Amino acid sequence: FLEMLSNPMLIPVQGTLNVVMNQNVTLSCHSDSGAPPVRYTLFKCNRKVSTLNMPDLTPGLFNLTINSASDVGEYKCKAENNISSGGKYSNSLNFTLIEPISKPVLSSPISQAKKGQNVTLFCLSENGSLPISYIFFKGRKSISPPVKMQKREAAVIFLFINSPSDFGTYKCRAENSFCNNTKYSNSFNFTLEEERSHSEPLIISLGLILLLFVIGFALAIPFFIIPSYKASE
């Protein structure tokens, strides 16, 4: 009795469809029932990639290398035996090309702050596959939950400078789905902005008034003093 093949299953042996450039991957194509021998054919975007002939119901293993972005297209496999008509097709798989993230940059519109002031920090990795998760730190302590960015935009945190300890060292951390690829930013410190004395504006105002008076007096000399001197001669 010759049994027709069941629809094969196509799965990545490494367990994930996230790949990096120049990575070797293996796809398994397997019909779990049917009469052997079985011929497995792997297709990428409806183009034949490779064929394996298996004497039994052992999975067919296809080894690939991801050399370019075009290698992450749609994959399917077909299983055939001596009684199948046209063969049976599997599910489709698509790899996702993952790029490691670059070192994030931590920045702020201002570098000086004073007590009682609201400040903003930005954290951004210019390169790396999205989404990217960011966490902000002060010293070694995290001061925010993970902020997941789906676009190439900076994560933002708003802080309130309330005490001298708030002028400590800040950092941020970035990571994406690329395995073992966590990067920390540069350090950022706010410096204390010296507050002006209340008497400074008054001194400046008096100085300006005196300067205007001197200039006015100098301009008045040709009109008042010199004519009076000539009249007395």
PDB file of C-alpha atoms in Angstrom:
ATOM      1  CA  PHE A   1       0.000   0.000   0.000  1.00  0.00           C
ATOM      2  CA  LEU A   2       1.523   3.347  -1.087  1.00  0.00           C
ATOM      3  CA  GLU A   3       0.486   6.276   1.080  1.00  0.00           C
ATOM      4  CA  MET A   4       0.391   9.835  -0.210  1.00  0.00           C
ATOM      5  CA  LEU A   5       2.635  12.348   1.504  1.00  0.00           C
ATOM      6  CA  SER A   6       1.331  14.819   4.037  1.00  0.00           C
ATOM      7  CA  ASN A   7       2.028  18.504   3.543  1.00  0.00           C
ATOM      8  CA  PRO A   8       5.621  19.125   4.647  1.00  0.00           C
ATOM      9  CA  MET A   9       6.637  21.549   7.363  1.00  0.00           C
ATOM     10  CA  LEU A  10       9.469  23.987   6.689  1.00  0.00           C
ATOM     11  CA  ILE A  11      11.232  25.204   9.846  1.00  0.00           C
ATOM     12  CA  PRO A  12      14.576  26.859  10.674  1.00  0.00           C
ATOM     13  CA  VAL A  13      16.820  24.414  12.543  1.00  0.00           C
ATOM     14  CA  GLN A  14      18.408  27.275  14.490  1.00  0.00           C
ATOM     15  CA  GLY A  15      14.964  28.114  15.894  1.00  0.00           C
ATOM     16  CA  THR A  16      14.790  31.728  14.748  1.00  0.00           C
ATOM     17  CA  LEU A  17      14.267  33.574  11.493  1.00  0.00           C
ATOM     18  CA  ASN A  18      16.415  36.500  12.632  1.00  0.00           C
ATOM     19  CA  VAL A  19      19.723  36.362  10.775  1.00  0.00           C
ATOM     20  CA  VAL A  20      22.805  38.498  10.193  1.00  0.00           C
ATOM     21  CA  MET A  21      24.880  39.025   7.082  1.00  0.00           C
ATOM     22  CA  ASN A  22      27.124  36.067   6.108  1.00  0.00           C
ATOM     23  CA  GLN A  23      25.328  33.736   8.531  1.00  0.00           C
ATOM     24  CA  ASN A  24      24.930  30.029   7.730  1.00  0.00           C
ATOM     25  CA  VAL A  25      21.405  28.732   8.297  1.00  0.00           C
ATOM     26  CA  THR A  26      19.694  25.369   7.902  1.00  0.00           C
ATOM     27  CA  LEU A  27      16.084  24.767   6.876  1.00  0.00           C
ATOM     28  CA  SER A  28      14.347  21.479   7.595  1.00  0.00           C
ATOM     29  CA  CYS A  29      11.631  20.201   5.232  1.00  0.00           C
ATOM     30  CA  HIS A  30       9.687  17.203   6.544  1.00  0.00           C
ATOM     31  CA  SER A  31       6.554  15.239   5.701  1.00  0.00           C
ATOM     32  CA  ASP A  32       5.703  13.159   8.758  1.00  0.00           C
ATOM     33  CA  SER A  33       3.589  10.628   6.865  1.00  0.00           C
ATOM     34  CA  GLY A  34       3.624   9.053   3.420  1.00  0.00           C
ATOM     35  CA  ALA A  35       5.405   6.313   1.478  1.00  0.00           C
ATOM     36  CA  PRO A  36       9.159   6.797   0.983  1.00  0.00           C
ATOM     37  CA  PRO A  37      11.384   7.507  -0.833  1.00  0.00           C
ATOM     38  CA  VAL A  38      10.737  11.247  -0.686  1.00  0.00           C
ATOM     39  CA  ARG A  39      12.150  14.025  -2.828  1.00  0.00           C
ATOM     40  CA  TYR A  40      12.317  17.435  -1.195  1.00  0.00           C
ATOM     41  CA  THR A  41      12.783  20.597  -3.247  1.00  0.00           C
ATOM     42  CA  LEU A  42      13.480  24.021  -1.740  1.00  0.00           C
ATOM     43  CA  PHE A  43      12.193  27.145  -3.497  1.00  0.00           C
ATOM     44  CA  LYS A  44      12.987  30.790  -2.941  1.00  0.00           C
ATOM     45  CA  CYS A  45      10.442  33.170  -4.456  1.00  0.00           C
ATOM     46  CA  ASN A  46       9.188  30.271  -6.680  1.00  0.00           C
ATOM     47  CA  ARG A  47      12.713  29.596  -7.952  1.00  0.00           C
ATOM     48  CA  LYS A  48      14.275  26.178  -7.282  1.00  0.00           C
ATOM     49  CA  VAL A  49      17.230  26.339  -4.929  1.00  0.00           C
ATOM     50  CA  SER A  50      18.095  22.696  -4.243  1.00  0.00           C
ATOM     51  CA  THR A  51      16.705  19.146  -4.233  1.00  0.00           C
ATOM     52  CA  LEU A  52      17.292  16.270  -1.789  1.00  0.00           C
ATOM     53  CA  ASN A  53      16.320  12.609  -2.209  1.00  0.00           C
ATOM     54  CA  MET A  54      15.604  10.856   1.095  1.00  0.00           C
ATOM     55  CA  PRO A  55      15.192   7.036   1.273  1.00  0.00           C
ATOM     56  CA  ASP A  56      12.869   7.319   4.281  1.00  0.00           C
ATOM     57  CA  LEU A  57      10.859   9.944   6.164  1.00  0.00           C
ATOM     58  CA  THR A  58      13.982  11.641   7.498  1.00  0.00           C
ATOM     59  CA  PRO A  59      13.756  15.450   7.166  1.00  0.00           C
ATOM     60  CA  GLY A  60      15.570  17.054   4.275  1.00  0.00           C
ATOM     61  CA  LEU A  61      18.082  19.611   5.536  1.00  0.00           C
ATOM     62  CA  PHE A  62      18.977  22.542   3.295  1.00  0.00           C
ATOM     63  CA  ASN A  63      22.069  24.592   4.171  1.00  0.00           C
ATOM     64  CA  LEU A  64      22.090  28.239   3.126  1.00  0.00           C
ATOM     65  CA  THR A  65      24.308  31.281   3.554  1.00  0.00           C
ATOM     66  CA  ILE A  66      22.806  34.753   3.897  1.00  0.00           C
ATOM     67  CA  ASN A  67      25.119  36.782   1.668  1.00  0.00           C
ATOM     68  CA  SER A  68      22.853  39.709   0.826  1.00  0.00           C
ATOM     69  CA  ALA A  69      19.468  41.261   1.532  1.00  0.00           C
ATOM     70  CA  SER A  70      18.032  39.294  -1.409  1.00  0.00           C
ATOM     71  CA  ASP A  71      18.680  36.032   0.479  1.00  0.00           C
ATOM     72  CA  VAL A  72      15.976  36.812   3.053  1.00  0.00           C
ATOM     73  CA  GLY A  73      13.026  36.408   0.639  1.00  0.00           C
ATOM     74  CA  GLU A  74      10.205  33.871   0.853  1.00  0.00           C
ATOM     75  CA  TYR A  75      11.156  30.171   1.102  1.00  0.00           C
ATOM     76  CA  LYS A  76       8.947  27.126   0.544  1.00  0.00           C
ATOM     77  CA  CYS A  77       9.587  23.439   0.038  1.00  0.00           C
ATOM     78  CA  LYS A  78       7.829  20.695  -1.921  1.00  0.00           C
ATOM     79  CA  ALA A  79       7.628  17.014  -1.037  1.00  0.00           C
ATOM     80  CA  GLU A  80       7.052  14.306  -3.656  1.00  0.00           C
ATOM     81  CA  ASN A  81       6.985  10.509  -3.690  1.00  0.00           C
ATOM     82  CA  ASN A  82       6.208   7.888  -6.329  1.00  0.00           C
ATOM     83  CA  ILE A  83       2.444   8.347  -6.119  1.00  0.00           C
ATOM     84  CA  SER A  84       2.129  12.086  -5.493  1.00  0.00           C
ATOM     85  CA  SER A  85       0.645  14.153  -8.242  1.00  0.00           C
ATOM     86  CA  GLY A  86       2.351  17.559  -8.391  1.00  0.00           C
ATOM     87  CA  GLY A  87       3.715  17.154  -4.877  1.00  0.00           C
ATOM     88  CA  LYS A  88       2.728  18.819  -1.606  1.00  0.00           C
ATOM     89  CA  TYR A  89       3.880  22.293  -0.608  1.00  0.00           C
ATOM     90  CA  SER A  90       4.893  23.554   2.794  1.00  0.00           C
ATOM     91  CA  ASN A  91       4.261  26.739   4.670  1.00  0.00           C
ATOM     92  CA  SER A  92       6.363  29.765   3.668  1.00  0.00           C
ATOM     93  CA  LEU A  93       9.199  31.309   5.681  1.00  0.00           C
ATOM     94  CA  ASN A  94      10.808  34.731   5.540  1.00  0.00           C
ATOM     95  CA  PHE A  95      14.088  35.587   7.236  1.00  0.00           C
ATOM     96  CA  THR A  96      14.572  38.944   8.927  1.00  0.00           C
ATOM     97  CA  LEU A  97      17.987  40.503   8.444  1.00  0.00           C
ATOM     98  CA  ILE A  98      19.223  41.909  11.760  1.00  0.00           C
ATOM     99  CA  GLU A  99      21.847  44.665  11.913  1.00  0.00           C
ATOM    100  CA  PRO A 100      23.787  45.229  15.147  1.00  0.00           C
ATOM    101  CA  ILE A 101      23.227  48.592  16.789  1.00  0.00           C
ATOM    102  CA  SER A 102      25.833  51.324  16.972  1.00  0.00           C
ATOM    103  CA  LYS A 103      26.904  52.975  20.209  1.00  0.00           C
ATOM    104  CA  PRO A 104      24.083  55.303  21.274  1.00  0.00           C
ATOM    105  CA  VAL A 105      24.670  59.008  21.808  1.00  0.00           C
ATOM    106  CA  LEU A 106      23.307  60.653  24.960  1.00  0.00           C
ATOM    107  CA  SER A 107      22.693  64.391  24.656  1.00  0.00           C
ATOM    108  CA  SER A 108      20.699  67.324  26.006  1.00  0.00           C
ATOM    109  CA  PRO A 109      19.822  70.779  24.637  1.00  0.00           C
ATOM    110  CA  ILE A 110      21.577  72.285  27.668  1.00  0.00           C
ATOM    111  CA  SER A 111      24.664  71.377  29.653  1.00  0.00           C
ATOM    112  CA  GLN A 112      24.109  73.723  32.606  1.00  0.00           C
ATOM    113  CA  ALA A 113      21.157  73.592  34.971  1.00  0.00           C
ATOM    114  CA  LYS A 114      20.134  74.928  38.336  1.00  0.00           C
ATOM    115  CA  LYS A 115      18.104  73.577  41.201  1.00  0.00           C
ATOM    116  CA  GLY A 116      14.387  73.482  40.450  1.00  0.00           C
ATOM    117  CA  GLN A 117      14.863  73.231  36.686  1.00  0.00           C
ATOM    118  CA  ASN A 118      13.348  70.671  34.270  1.00  0.00           C
ATOM    119  CA  VAL A 119      15.842  69.107  31.846  1.00  0.00           C
ATOM    120  CA  THR A 120      15.640  66.640  28.939  1.00  0.00           C
ATOM    121  CA  LEU A 121      17.932  63.815  27.829  1.00  0.00           C
ATOM    122  CA  PHE A 122      17.940  62.183  24.377  1.00  0.00           C
ATOM    123  CA  CYS A 123      19.377  58.746  23.521  1.00  0.00           C
ATOM    124  CA  LEU A 124      19.805  57.584  19.902  1.00  0.00           C
ATOM    125  CA  SER A 125      21.595  54.783  18.007  1.00  0.00           C
ATOM    126  CA  GLU A 126      22.144  55.910  14.413  1.00  0.00           C
ATOM    127  CA  ASN A 127      22.464  52.332  13.089  1.00  0.00           C
ATOM    128  CA  GLY A 128      20.851  49.000  13.901  1.00  0.00           C
ATOM    129  CA  SER A 129      17.712  47.071  13.087  1.00  0.00           C
ATOM    130  CA  LEU A 130      14.467  48.364  14.548  1.00  0.00           C
ATOM    131  CA  PRO A 131      12.878  48.225  17.022  1.00  0.00           C
ATOM    132  CA  ILE A 132      15.508  49.429  19.479  1.00  0.00           C
ATOM    133  CA  SER A 133      14.965  49.480  23.250  1.00  0.00           C
ATOM    134  CA  TYR A 134      16.578  52.192  25.373  1.00  0.00           C
ATOM    135  CA  ILE A 135      17.085  52.428  29.142  1.00  0.00           C
ATOM    136  CA  PHE A 136      18.400  55.512  30.975  1.00  0.00           C
ATOM    137  CA  PHE A 137      20.767  55.280  33.939  1.00  0.00           C
ATOM    138  CA  LYS A 138      22.067  57.596  36.619  1.00  0.00           C
ATOM    139  CA  GLY A 139      25.269  56.078  37.834  1.00  0.00           C
ATOM    140  CA  ARG A 140      24.552  52.336  37.784  1.00  0.00           C
ATOM    141  CA  LYS A 141      20.877  52.668  38.664  1.00  0.00           C
ATOM    142  CA  SER A 142      18.224  52.584  35.949  1.00  0.00           C
ATOM    143  CA  ILE A 143      15.885  55.571  36.068  1.00  0.00           C
ATOM    144  CA  SER A 144      13.434  54.506  33.349  1.00  0.00           C
ATOM    145  CA  PRO A 145      11.634  51.406  32.093  1.00  0.00           C
ATOM    146  CA  PRO A 146      12.709  50.140  28.636  1.00  0.00           C
ATOM    147  CA  VAL A 147      11.578  52.557  25.918  1.00  0.00           C
ATOM    148  CA  LYS A 148      11.011  50.669  22.629  1.00  0.00           C
ATOM    149  CA  MET A 149      11.363  52.834  19.520  1.00  0.00           C
ATOM    150  CA  GLN A 150       9.822  51.530  16.290  1.00  0.00           C
ATOM    151  CA  LYS A 151      11.299  54.420  14.265  1.00  0.00           C
ATOM    152  CA  ARG A 152      14.776  55.905  13.977  1.00  0.00           C
ATOM    153  CA  GLU A 153      14.016  58.454  16.657  1.00  0.00           C
ATOM    154  CA  ALA A 154      15.654  59.286  19.964  1.00  0.00           C
ATOM    155  CA  ALA A 155      14.231  58.009  23.220  1.00  0.00           C
ATOM    156  CA  VAL A 156      13.487  60.906  25.585  1.00  0.00           C
ATOM    157  CA  ILE A 157      13.433  61.243  29.349  1.00  0.00           C
ATOM    158  CA  PHE A 158      12.391  64.318  31.339  1.00  0.00           C
ATOM    159  CA  LEU A 159      14.151  65.021  34.641  1.00  0.00           C
ATOM    160  CA  PHE A 160      13.704  67.490  37.474  1.00  0.00           C
ATOM    161  CA  ILE A 161      16.877  68.829  39.057  1.00  0.00           C
ATOM    162  CA  ASN A 162      15.994  68.901  42.730  1.00  0.00           C
ATOM    163  CA  SER A 163      19.240  68.325  44.623  1.00  0.00           C
ATOM    164  CA  PRO A 164      23.039  68.341  44.123  1.00  0.00           C
ATOM    165  CA  SER A 165      22.927  64.564  43.556  1.00  0.00           C
ATOM    166  CA  ASP A 166      20.879  65.158  40.394  1.00  0.00           C
ATOM    167  CA  PHE A 167      24.027  66.575  38.779  1.00  0.00           C
ATOM    168  CA  GLY A 168      25.560  63.071  38.688  1.00  0.00           C
ATOM    169  CA  THR A 169      26.627  61.006  35.673  1.00  0.00           C
ATOM    170  CA  TYR A 170      23.946  59.864  33.236  1.00  0.00           C
ATOM    171  CA  LYS A 171      24.137  57.115  30.575  1.00  0.00           C
ATOM    172  CA  CYS A 172      21.762  55.168  28.377  1.00  0.00           C
ATOM    173  CA  ARG A 173      21.767  51.631  26.993  1.00  0.00           C
ATOM    174  CA  ALA A 174      20.488  50.430  23.622  1.00  0.00           C
ATOM    175  CA  GLU A 175      19.690  46.918  22.394  1.00  0.00           C
ATOM    176  CA  ASN A 176      17.750  45.218  19.610  1.00  0.00           C
ATOM    177  CA  SER A 177      16.994  41.615  18.623  1.00  0.00           C
ATOM    178  CA  PHE A 178      20.590  41.028  17.539  1.00  0.00           C
ATOM    179  CA  CYS A 179      21.940  38.497  20.052  1.00  0.00           C
ATOM    180  CA  ASN A 180      24.429  39.727  22.657  1.00  0.00           C
ATOM    181  CA  ASN A 181      24.485  43.228  21.216  1.00  0.00           C
ATOM    182  CA  THR A 182      23.995  45.722  24.038  1.00  0.00           C
ATOM    183  CA  LYS A 183      25.705  49.097  23.756  1.00  0.00           C
ATOM    184  CA  TYR A 184      26.170  51.866  26.332  1.00  0.00           C
ATOM    185  CA  SER A 185      26.353  55.551  25.494  1.00  0.00           C
ATOM    186  CA  ASN A 186      28.788  58.252  26.420  1.00  0.00           C
ATOM    187  CA  SER A 187      28.527  59.778  29.899  1.00  0.00           C
ATOM    188  CA  PHE A 188      26.665  63.054  30.355  1.00  0.00           C
ATOM    189  CA  ASN A 189      26.861  65.424  33.320  1.00  0.00           C
ATOM    190  CA  PHE A 190      24.880  68.568  33.998  1.00  0.00           C
ATOM    191  CA  THR A 191      26.935  71.331  35.557  1.00  0.00           C
ATOM    192  CA  LEU A 192      25.552  73.788  38.086  1.00  0.00           C
ATOM    193  CA  GLU A 193      24.613  77.134  36.577  1.00  0.00           C
ATOM    194  CA  GLU A 194      25.712  79.958  38.834  1.00  0.00           C
ATOM    195  CA  GLU A 195      22.815  82.185  39.753  1.00  0.00           C
ATOM    196  CA  ARG A 196      23.310  85.908  39.308  1.00  0.00           C
ATOM    197  CA  SER A 197      23.177  88.117  42.356  1.00  0.00           C
ATOM    198  CA  HIS A 198      20.003  90.226  42.686  1.00  0.00           C
ATOM    199  CA  SER A 199      22.178  93.362  42.821  1.00  0.00           C
ATOM    200  CA  GLU A 200      23.749  92.691  39.406  1.00  0.00           C
ATOM    201  CA  PRO A 201      20.782  93.948  37.322  1.00  0.00           C
ATOM    202  CA  LEU A 202      20.615  97.133  39.461  1.00  0.00           C
ATOM    203  CA  ILE A 203      24.344  97.822  39.033  1.00  0.00           C
ATOM    204  CA  ILE A 204      24.099  97.274  35.289  1.00  0.00           C
ATOM    205  CA  SER A 205      21.095  99.635  35.044  1.00  0.00           C
ATOM    206  CA  LEU A 206      22.848 102.392  37.032  1.00  0.00           C
ATOM    207  CA  GLY A 207      25.936 101.990  34.862  1.00  0.00           C
ATOM    208  CA  LEU A 208      23.896 102.411  31.693  1.00  0.00           C
ATOM    209  CA  ILE A 209      22.153 105.509  33.085  1.00  0.00           C
ATOM    210  CA  LEU A 210      25.505 107.051  34.022  1.00  0.00           C
ATOM    211  CA  LEU A 211      26.931 106.262  30.591  1.00  0.00           C
ATOM    212  CA  LEU A 212      23.946 107.897  28.878  1.00  0.00           C
ATOM    213  CA  PHE A 213      24.322 110.942  31.097  1.00  0.00           C
ATOM    214  CA  VAL A 214      28.017 111.327  30.184  1.00  0.00           C
ATOM    215  CA  ILE A 215      27.252 110.926  26.470  1.00  0.00           C
ATOM    216  CA  GLY A 216      24.424 113.475  26.708  1.00  0.00           C
ATOM    217  CA  PHE A 217      26.641 115.953  28.519  1.00  0.00           C
ATOM    218  CA  ALA A 218      29.378 115.533  25.917  1.00  0.00           C
ATOM    219  CA  LEU A 219      26.921 116.181  23.097  1.00  0.00           C
ATOM    220  CA  ALA A 220      25.529 119.288  24.839  1.00  0.00           C
ATOM    221  CA  ILE A 221      28.907 121.031  25.165  1.00  0.00           C
ATOM    222  CA  PRO A 222      29.024 122.416  21.580  1.00  0.00           C
ATOM    223  CA  PHE A 223      25.489 123.853  21.905  1.00  0.00           C
ATOM    224  CA  PHE A 224      25.587 125.494  25.336  1.00  0.00           C
ATOM    225  CA  ILE A 225      29.070 126.009  26.702  1.00  0.00           C
ATOM    226  CA  ILE A 226      30.913 127.190  23.533  1.00  0.00           C
ATOM    227  CA  PRO A 227      28.211 129.747  22.454  1.00  0.00           C
ATOM    228  CA  SER A 228      28.171 131.182  25.992  1.00  0.00           C
ATOM    229  CA  TYR A 229      31.949 131.553  25.930  1.00  0.00           C
ATOM    230  CA  LYS A 230      31.845 133.422  22.595  1.00  0.00           C
ATOM    231  CA  ALA A 231      29.106 135.750  23.836  1.00  0.00           C
ATOM    232  CA  SER A 232      31.194 136.812  26.808  1.00  0.00           C
ATOM    233  CA  GLU A 233      34.190 137.883  24.651  1.00  0.00           C
TER     234      GLU A 233
END
